[in-house]
Amino acid sequence: MATKPGALKVQKSEEALRLSPRGDLVASTVESLRSGMLKAIDGAQGPVVLDLGTARQIDSLGITLTLGLFKSCQKKGIGFSVEGVSPDILRVFRLFNLTRFFPIEEAAK
Amino acid sequence: MEFEGSMAESVFRALDTSLVGAAVLDAQGRVTAANRPLCDLLHAQESNVLGRNWSEFSPEGEPFRDGLGWATDPGDGARVPLEKCLRGADGCVARVRIEARPFRDSGGGVGGVLILVQDLTQQGGTPALLANSEERADLMLAAVEQSPASIVITDTSGAIEYVNPKFSELTGYAPEEVLGANPRILKSGLQPDSVYEELWKTITAGGTWRGQFSNRRKDGTLFWEEALIGPIFRGGRIAHFLAVKEDITARRELELSQRRLISALEFADESVAVCTTDGRLIQANKAFHHILGCECEVCPTQGMEDGKCRLLRFFRGPGKEILDAIQEGGLTAAQPLRLRTTWIRNMEEKALALAISASLVAEPGGEGQDLLVVIRDVTQEKEMEKHLRQVEKMDALGALAGGIAHDFNNILTAILSSAELMDWKLPEDSPLRPKLQIILQAANRAKELNRRILTFSRPAEEKRIPFDLSAVVRECAQLLQNTLPRSVVLQVNAGSSIWTVGDPGQVHQVVMNLALNGFQALSGGRGKLEITLVEAPSTLVLEPSGEAGAMCAVLRIRDDGTGMEEAVLAKVFEPFFTTKDPGEGTGLGLSVVHGIVRQQGGRIHIESAPGRGTLVTVELPSAAAQPTGEKKSNLASVQGKEHLLVVDLEDVRVALTKEGLQTLGYHVTAKGHPREALDAFREHPAIFDAVILSYRQGPIPAEEVARSIRKLRPRIPILLASGSAAALEEVGRTETLFDRVVPKPFGIEQIGRALRETLDSKAPEQKPVLDPTPKAGTQRGAVLVAEDSAVTLSLLSSWLGKAGFTVFPARDGREAWEIFTERGASAFAMVLTDFVMPRMDGMQLVERIREVDGEIPLVLLSSNVEKESLAAALHLQVNEFLAKPFEAEALVACVERLLSGAGARKRSTETVQAVRRAQKALVAEPERDMPIYSVHQSLTDAGGDVFRCFKQADGSILFILADVAGHSVISSYAVAAFLGLLSSLVGDFRSPLQLARRLSRGILEGPFSEVPICAAIGFWTPATGRLHVLNAGLPHGLISGPSGCRRIALNGTPLGIFDQPLVEEKVLMLKEGDRILFGSDGVFEAQDGDGRFFEDSAGEAWCAVRTTLSVDAAVAHMADAARAMTGGVLKDDLLAVGFEQPALATGDLRVELDSSPEAIDAAVEQLEARVQAGPRSIPLTRSRAFDILTCAREALTNAAAHGNAGDPSKGIVLSAGWSVSPPSFRLAVVDEGLGFDLENLAPPEDPLSERGRGIPYIRHCASRVVMVGGELELVFEWEA
């Protein structure tokens, strides 16, 4: 069964806590994702990875959510990174200079 | 060639610069001239050669004739050159070849010899130059040809045979042009023929002529030559004439220039001297010698004793600073020095003020510097300055004294009046009478003293009246007695009643000046001063009789003081001459006395001698004695029964005057305020027989009060009482407002007498039975003026009164309303009212007056009034505005215009109609061809509402509803101006806001800027349903759709208030079938007793007719409903405009959504499909598509969260579409908000901020971003 947009997949491993939202990070999804993601980070001991491999779009609310996750990790003293971003979403992150604060890895082509 | 002596000199001069040695010897062999080559050859300076005998240069000492082989007769003189040795000054011997040329003297005898010497030593052998005659000729020719002098040889008739190159260079004539011609070709004609005759006579007699020529070159220019012309003898006869000439043009001009300069300096007032830098005189002009008293042409300071050379004293005294400055380097050629004004005493021991300046100038040779000193005598300027300061001081003192005297007069008036009243009322045997007499006498003395102070304080104009000179002398004596010390014995014998004609004040000054001069001349301030006045035959010639011996008034003032030297006596009448130390006297006293006496037609004479005192005699023309004007107290003659209006601010005075005049039998109405007096007079103008005003009337000047009174009673006697001399003069100068001016202080008897005389002298006046209501033909109309400023009210009354209007003044709106209602509207032709007033302001007054009279012209006087208030006033049909401050002419013109009668009123109506007709022609494209409907009904023909709409090329419709304030002629003109402006601006329409701004600016800069205009501007695109509306003060709009009716709520200020109107805009995306209704105040402010149309029923009505009536019928229905609400009586213009949104065009994407995130997702999904379906011609990349969709998301999210405030039920409309030309994608998101200012949104400074990224991201991606009235429009462009 296909996962609905806005669904969140949380994977814990020894290396990191991987958060993989389903679909775009936009106004219609961020609210439902926010609480799940923050809850997951709350219990994290190691670095957190936001996997945006399925996101085609991100809007300013999605950026805000990402920043919120980063700040939560920073507060806990654990690492935060974003992976699997499309080239266009990477452009957006770069536009707002977010690559200065946490690693953002483009999706493999 | 044989020479005459001076010719030999000329030839020598010609050879002066040649390489051949040359000398001129006299008959005894003494050297009279030697050139440089010869001097060099002899190793000697020229001075060591001249005067020596030629034989001294012979090593063997042979006689010079032998040495030269010179025969006795010049005609037979040796021609053969001789080789000889010459011994130089240092003993050296040179071998030379000598050729001697004897010449004759002017008497034909042997004059001397010209010798040519060639050094053979350096040639190492016998030179070839002078070896034969041909060579000698060559040498001579070369010498002449190369001569720096111009040489001309003529034959005996004067025909030119030879000219040298210098001649050609100087004159411009080539030799061939002048050979055979007479030298007169050079004549300028500026010299008399006698010069040439003398020349010819001299040279033909064998003599030499020396002189200067003014000649003319070939090109016509003038030049000057110094010439030496003489004969050349051959065989004892004159064979030729030789002229050797030197160009002296430059030298002459220099000399001329110097002469001019020297002449100018000689005549200059300034003293100029050129000195050495150590202060010795080189040259000075006469003024310099005079001012310093120097008598030396050339400075003899060297060797002179100190104190004898004036120049030396100067440079050790006031000029020391100059020499010091030179020493210290503070005075250079580039930095002149100006000393501060210095006082010195000249030779005559006269004190002089000098302005001294100095500068250094280079000496002619440039080897050193001379000191140039310029001295200017500024004594008179300094004296004048001092005098002016004194005059200013005296003026100030005079003004002060005058002011004090004025107040003192007021006090004295009260004292005198009271004392007189007591005098009249006390019983004859009252024990208080002696005391009362003392009071009266003291008050009269004080009155007299005050009069003198006033006379002193003001510079009275010269008068020429008969007056008692003896009284003036006695008055002066009294003053002197009070001021001179006891050590001075003052003896006065002024006689009795000696009359003269003139100005008593000025003669008073003469007596005082002379007496004080006499006192100052007394040694140690002790002595005798004697003043006598007698009538006696004139010993001097007096005007107007012009004869000595006529009877005159002789005033003598004698002192036994120090007396004067004859030299001083000669100058005593000169202005600024004083024997006092600088700063102690102006030197003007006696010169002023002298001037006054002459002005009076008299003469003055002074006798004085050192140690014998001074006698000054003044003779003035006699005049017949005049009646003294003194009247004995006769109360009966000053009594009366007339009714008087007495006005004085001072309660005590007004009460005393009232009581006193009542005692004399008059009926007195006394008022302490001019306004009260005017009110009383206006109330009953006919009852008064005379008015007595005091000069200082407080808020209203006496002149204004008098004018107002004269408006009602032009011939009523008005007396002015004043204690101010200046005021009396001022009043006297202005106009004949007052029948009589009574100077304060006065007693009751005095004022009674003045009053009685005035009343009796005036012809009985036919008193009007005066009613303020104007009578036809006598007045131009009655004007009610409401103004709370007393000054302004007085001015307005005065101006209008002067223009012939009857003015009813009111101090505020309530008083005006009371007057208006009391007298009835028909009593007034018009009303003028101020805006802001206590109790009832102008607007309230206008409103009340309009309720009872819709016709009477109303003028609002405004100052800094809000435009909204003006607009409201216009709605109340105020006819005119007058902005304060305004001139009398403007006020009268305005009133006349409004009161110019029925004809003018008719013309006004015609004007309005013409303006109306013109309005229709102003707009090219009326609204009838467009799907927009209007109903318009005017309240009046003037001003009112306007509706215009214009169709754009793309089918969009621009429409404007405007409500022009007021219904006056001005409003009509404002309508026309507005429409004209609109017509010119719509051609360049870009947006409602741009149009509103330009209209506003146009109104402000136009001729009717005082008329604001409320407007609603709409820009409707029926194809898309986009309606962009802007409100500038006309906020009444409704939109009705299937879901109901709502207001279009917008705020705004009328156009013409601000350059940049403050308005709200809104973009509405209409759906098919939506109906819009706009209306003016006439629609939406229509009201009955229970409510307002717009508030209560308009929405429901507009909604109700949506499905039952066509839009045009629905608009008419709404207008009818509004009319019905007012009971059929319009309160304002009625204008209703409506239209209905037709079916939308299908070309572009149009998504109507609510504000939920899910709806946004769905809209973006639809948009993505439209984006991807773009034209092939436009290269759409994945990234570009991403940008468009992300921006659309941001815009929609922004609309939901901010425009619609997160209310999910509020709608959003997304519209988008491609455009091929230019290649672009347009996207618009419209919410229900009013939008925001994009310009104020900047990206967050904190990169970790969780807010504020949406709009910056849109700006980054889109080519153009515009936010207007809830619509965010984005355009993405591609390069074509």
PDB file of C-alpha atoms in Angstrom, chain B residues 699-838:
ATOM      1  CA  PRO B 699      -7.765  97.116  20.172  1.00  0.00           C
ATOM      2  CA  ILE B 700      -9.325  99.459  17.629  1.00  0.00           C
ATOM      3  CA  PRO B 701      -7.374 102.525  16.538  1.00  0.00           C
ATOM      4  CA  ALA B 702      -9.125 105.850  16.893  1.00  0.00           C
ATOM      5  CA  GLU B 703      -8.939 106.353  13.139  1.00  0.00           C
ATOM      6  CA  GLU B 704     -10.857 103.136  12.565  1.00  0.00           C
ATOM      7  CA  VAL B 705     -13.485 104.125  15.103  1.00  0.00           C
ATOM      8  CA  ALA B 706     -13.826 107.513  13.458  1.00  0.00           C
ATOM      9  CA  ARG B 707     -14.157 105.977  10.004  1.00  0.00           C
ATOM     10  CA  SER B 708     -16.831 103.583  11.212  1.00  0.00           C
ATOM     11  CA  ILE B 709     -18.736 106.445  12.761  1.00  0.00           C
ATOM     12  CA  ARG B 710     -18.387 108.542   9.645  1.00  0.00           C
ATOM     13  CA  LYS B 711     -19.851 105.712   7.615  1.00  0.00           C
ATOM     14  CA  LEU B 712     -23.073 106.242   9.484  1.00  0.00           C
ATOM     15  CA  ARG B 713     -22.788 109.951  10.151  1.00  0.00           C
ATOM     16  CA  PRO B 714     -20.338 111.462   7.675  1.00  0.00           C
ATOM     17  CA  ARG B 715     -20.486 114.987   9.113  1.00  0.00           C
ATOM     18  CA  ILE B 716     -20.772 114.394  12.831  1.00  0.00           C
ATOM     19  CA  PRO B 717     -18.123 116.398  14.751  1.00  0.00           C
ATOM     20  CA  ILE B 718     -15.387 114.135  16.042  1.00  0.00           C
ATOM     21  CA  LEU B 719     -12.720 115.416  18.407  1.00  0.00           C
ATOM     22  CA  LEU B 720      -9.525 113.554  19.136  1.00  0.00           C
ATOM     23  CA  ALA B 721      -7.731 113.968  22.420  1.00  0.00           C
ATOM     24  CA  SER B 722      -4.126 112.848  22.514  1.00  0.00           C
ATOM     25  CA  GLY B 723      -1.090 113.266  24.685  1.00  0.00           C
ATOM     26  CA  SER B 724       1.311 111.918  22.096  1.00  0.00           C
ATOM     27  CA  ALA B 725       2.966 114.486  19.895  1.00  0.00           C
ATOM     28  CA  ALA B 726       3.879 111.880  17.349  1.00  0.00           C
ATOM     29  CA  ALA B 727       0.307 110.667  17.307  1.00  0.00           C
ATOM     30  CA  LEU B 728      -0.992 114.145  16.783  1.00  0.00           C
ATOM     31  CA  GLU B 729       1.310 114.641  13.854  1.00  0.00           C
ATOM     32  CA  GLU B 730       0.448 111.258  12.427  1.00  0.00           C
ATOM     33  CA  VAL B 731      -3.270 111.861  12.729  1.00  0.00           C
ATOM     34  CA  GLY B 732      -2.902 115.301  11.321  1.00  0.00           C
ATOM     35  CA  ARG B 733      -1.125 113.978   8.301  1.00  0.00           C
ATOM     36  CA  THR B 734      -3.483 111.165   7.423  1.00  0.00           C
ATOM     37  CA  GLU B 735      -6.830 112.636   6.618  1.00  0.00           C
ATOM     38  CA  THR B 736      -9.522 114.934   7.895  1.00  0.00           C
ATOM     39  CA  LEU B 737     -11.132 112.306  10.016  1.00  0.00           C
ATOM     40  CA  PHE B 738     -11.151 114.567  13.024  1.00  0.00           C
ATOM     41  CA  ASP B 739     -12.634 117.984  13.220  1.00  0.00           C
ATOM     42  CA  ARG B 740     -10.285 118.966  15.977  1.00  0.00           C
ATOM     43  CA  VAL B 741      -7.322 117.538  17.829  1.00  0.00           C
ATOM     44  CA  VAL B 742      -7.148 118.506  21.481  1.00  0.00           C
ATOM     45  CA  PRO B 743      -3.719 117.999  22.992  1.00  0.00           C
ATOM     46  CA  LYS B 744      -3.564 116.439  26.396  1.00  0.00           C
ATOM     47  CA  PRO B 745      -3.427 117.376  29.122  1.00  0.00           C
ATOM     48  CA  PHE B 746      -6.553 119.423  29.113  1.00  0.00           C
ATOM     49  CA  GLY B 747      -8.978 120.652  31.628  1.00  0.00           C
ATOM     50  CA  ILE B 748     -12.691 120.433  31.298  1.00  0.00           C
ATOM     51  CA  GLU B 749     -12.945 124.031  30.298  1.00  0.00           C
ATOM     52  CA  GLN B 750     -10.406 123.505  27.526  1.00  0.00           C
ATOM     53  CA  ILE B 751     -12.113 120.467  26.102  1.00  0.00           C
ATOM     54  CA  GLY B 752     -15.447 122.205  26.540  1.00  0.00           C
ATOM     55  CA  ARG B 753     -14.212 125.202  24.600  1.00  0.00           C
ATOM     56  CA  ALA B 754     -12.802 123.036  21.804  1.00  0.00           C
ATOM     57  CA  LEU B 755     -16.072 121.154  21.657  1.00  0.00           C
ATOM     58  CA  ARG B 756     -18.194 124.294  21.673  1.00  0.00           C
ATOM     59  CA  GLU B 757     -16.123 125.899  18.925  1.00  0.00           C
ATOM     60  CA  THR B 758     -16.318 122.788  16.806  1.00  0.00           C
ATOM     61  CA  LEU B 759     -20.046 122.390  17.256  1.00  0.00           C
ATOM     62  CA  ASP B 760     -20.682 126.029  16.526  1.00  0.00           C
ATOM     63  CA  SER B 761     -18.454 126.092  13.454  1.00  0.00           C
ATOM     64  CA  LYS B 762     -20.168 123.158  11.766  1.00  0.00           C
ATOM     65  CA  ALA B 763     -23.279 123.631   9.741  1.00  0.00           C
ATOM     66  CA  PRO B 764     -26.236 121.816  11.250  1.00  0.00           C
ATOM     67  CA  GLU B 765     -26.304 118.302  10.003  1.00  0.00           C
ATOM     68  CA  GLN B 766     -29.463 116.673   8.841  1.00  0.00           C
ATOM     69  CA  LYS B 767     -29.478 113.655  11.086  1.00  0.00           C
ATOM     70  CA  PRO B 768     -30.593 110.461   9.439  1.00  0.00           C
ATOM     71  CA  VAL B 769     -33.258 108.374  11.002  1.00  0.00           C
ATOM     72  CA  LEU B 770     -30.835 105.573  10.860  1.00  0.00           C
ATOM     73  CA  ASP B 771     -31.735 101.984  10.713  1.00  0.00           C
ATOM     74  CA  PRO B 772     -28.953  99.551  10.025  1.00  0.00           C
ATOM     75  CA  THR B 773     -31.087  98.009   7.366  1.00  0.00           C
ATOM     76  CA  PRO B 774     -29.739  99.498   4.171  1.00  0.00           C
ATOM     77  CA  LYS B 775     -31.812 101.917   2.245  1.00  0.00           C
ATOM     78  CA  ALA B 776     -32.068 101.425  -1.459  1.00  0.00           C
ATOM     79  CA  GLY B 777     -29.807 103.748  -3.272  1.00  0.00           C
ATOM     80  CA  THR B 778     -27.901 104.927  -0.246  1.00  0.00           C
ATOM     81  CA  GLN B 779     -25.944 101.815   0.555  1.00  0.00           C
ATOM     82  CA  ARG B 780     -24.745  98.958  -1.524  1.00  0.00           C
ATOM     83  CA  GLY B 781     -26.206  96.333   0.775  1.00  0.00           C
ATOM     84  CA  ALA B 782     -25.920  95.024   4.285  1.00  0.00           C
ATOM     85  CA  VAL B 783     -23.314  92.458   5.090  1.00  0.00           C
ATOM     86  CA  LEU B 784     -23.361  90.373   8.232  1.00  0.00           C
ATOM     87  CA  VAL B 785     -19.779  89.681   9.267  1.00  0.00           C
ATOM     88  CA  ALA B 786     -18.997  87.072  11.906  1.00  0.00           C
ATOM     89  CA  GLU B 787     -15.409  87.174  13.099  1.00  0.00           C
ATOM     90  CA  ASP B 788     -14.009  86.571  16.570  1.00  0.00           C
ATOM     91  CA  SER B 789     -10.793  88.516  16.027  1.00  0.00           C
ATOM     92  CA  ALA B 790     -11.469  92.122  16.944  1.00  0.00           C
ATOM     93  CA  VAL B 791      -8.705  93.379  14.706  1.00  0.00           C
ATOM     94  CA  THR B 792      -9.876  91.376  11.731  1.00  0.00           C
ATOM     95  CA  LEU B 793     -13.476  92.310  12.360  1.00  0.00           C
ATOM     96  CA  SER B 794     -12.514  95.938  12.494  1.00  0.00           C
ATOM     97  CA  LEU B 795     -10.550  95.628   9.288  1.00  0.00           C
ATOM     98  CA  LEU B 796     -13.336  93.821   7.477  1.00  0.00           C
ATOM     99  CA  SER B 797     -15.840  96.386   8.647  1.00  0.00           C
ATOM    100  CA  SER B 798     -13.571  99.165   7.559  1.00  0.00           C
ATOM    101  CA  TRP B 799     -12.879  97.725   4.142  1.00  0.00           C
ATOM    102  CA  LEU B 800     -16.473  96.915   3.429  1.00  0.00           C
ATOM    103  CA  GLY B 801     -17.673 100.190   4.902  1.00  0.00           C
ATOM    104  CA  LYS B 802     -15.273 102.095   2.727  1.00  0.00           C
ATOM    105  CA  ALA B 803     -16.621 100.225  -0.267  1.00  0.00           C
ATOM    106  CA  GLY B 804     -20.114 101.453   0.612  1.00  0.00           C
ATOM    107  CA  PHE B 805     -21.544  98.412   2.341  1.00  0.00           C
ATOM    108  CA  THR B 806     -23.382  98.554   5.635  1.00  0.00           C
ATOM    109  CA  VAL B 807     -21.666  96.182   7.962  1.00  0.00           C
ATOM    110  CA  PHE B 808     -23.257  94.313  10.823  1.00  0.00           C
ATOM    111  CA  PRO B 809     -20.345  93.011  12.865  1.00  0.00           C
ATOM    112  CA  ALA B 810     -20.719  89.979  15.095  1.00  0.00           C
ATOM    113  CA  ARG B 811     -18.068  88.680  17.424  1.00  0.00           C
ATOM    114  CA  ASP B 812     -18.944  85.035  16.942  1.00  0.00           C
ATOM    115  CA  GLY B 813     -21.361  82.743  15.192  1.00  0.00           C
ATOM    116  CA  ARG B 814     -23.979  82.939  17.849  1.00  0.00           C
ATOM    117  CA  GLU B 815     -24.086  86.715  17.829  1.00  0.00           C
ATOM    118  CA  ALA B 816     -24.303  86.635  14.055  1.00  0.00           C
ATOM    119  CA  TRP B 817     -27.133  84.134  14.214  1.00  0.00           C
ATOM    120  CA  GLU B 818     -28.949  86.308  16.724  1.00  0.00           C
ATOM    121  CA  ILE B 819     -28.566  89.354  14.495  1.00  0.00           C
ATOM    122  CA  PHE B 820     -29.649  87.305  11.489  1.00  0.00           C
ATOM    123  CA  THR B 821     -32.775  85.963  13.147  1.00  0.00           C
ATOM    124  CA  GLU B 822     -33.625  89.228  14.857  1.00  0.00           C
ATOM    125  CA  ARG B 823     -33.508  91.290  11.680  1.00  0.00           C
ATOM    126  CA  GLY B 824     -34.598  88.575   9.340  1.00  0.00           C
ATOM    127  CA  ALA B 825     -32.805  87.036   6.414  1.00  0.00           C
ATOM    128  CA  SER B 826     -34.123  89.663   4.034  1.00  0.00           C
ATOM    129  CA  ALA B 827     -32.210  92.370   5.913  1.00  0.00           C
ATOM    130  CA  PHE B 828     -28.939  91.051   4.637  1.00  0.00           C
ATOM    131  CA  ALA B 829     -27.503  90.813   1.210  1.00  0.00           C
ATOM    132  CA  MET B 830     -24.874  88.346   2.272  1.00  0.00           C
ATOM    133  CA  VAL B 831     -23.013  86.777   5.164  1.00  0.00           C
ATOM    134  CA  LEU B 832     -19.282  86.567   5.744  1.00  0.00           C
ATOM    135  CA  THR B 833     -18.156  84.237   8.465  1.00  0.00           C
ATOM    136  CA  ASP B 834     -14.951  83.092  10.005  1.00  0.00           C
ATOM    137  CA  PHE B 835     -14.465  79.351  10.320  1.00  0.00           C
ATOM    138  CA  VAL B 836     -13.347  78.846  13.877  1.00  0.00           C
ATOM    139  CA  MET B 837     -15.137  80.944  16.491  1.00  0.00           C
ATOM    140  CA  PRO B 838     -16.220  80.460  20.089  1.00  0.00           C
TER     141      PRO B 838
END
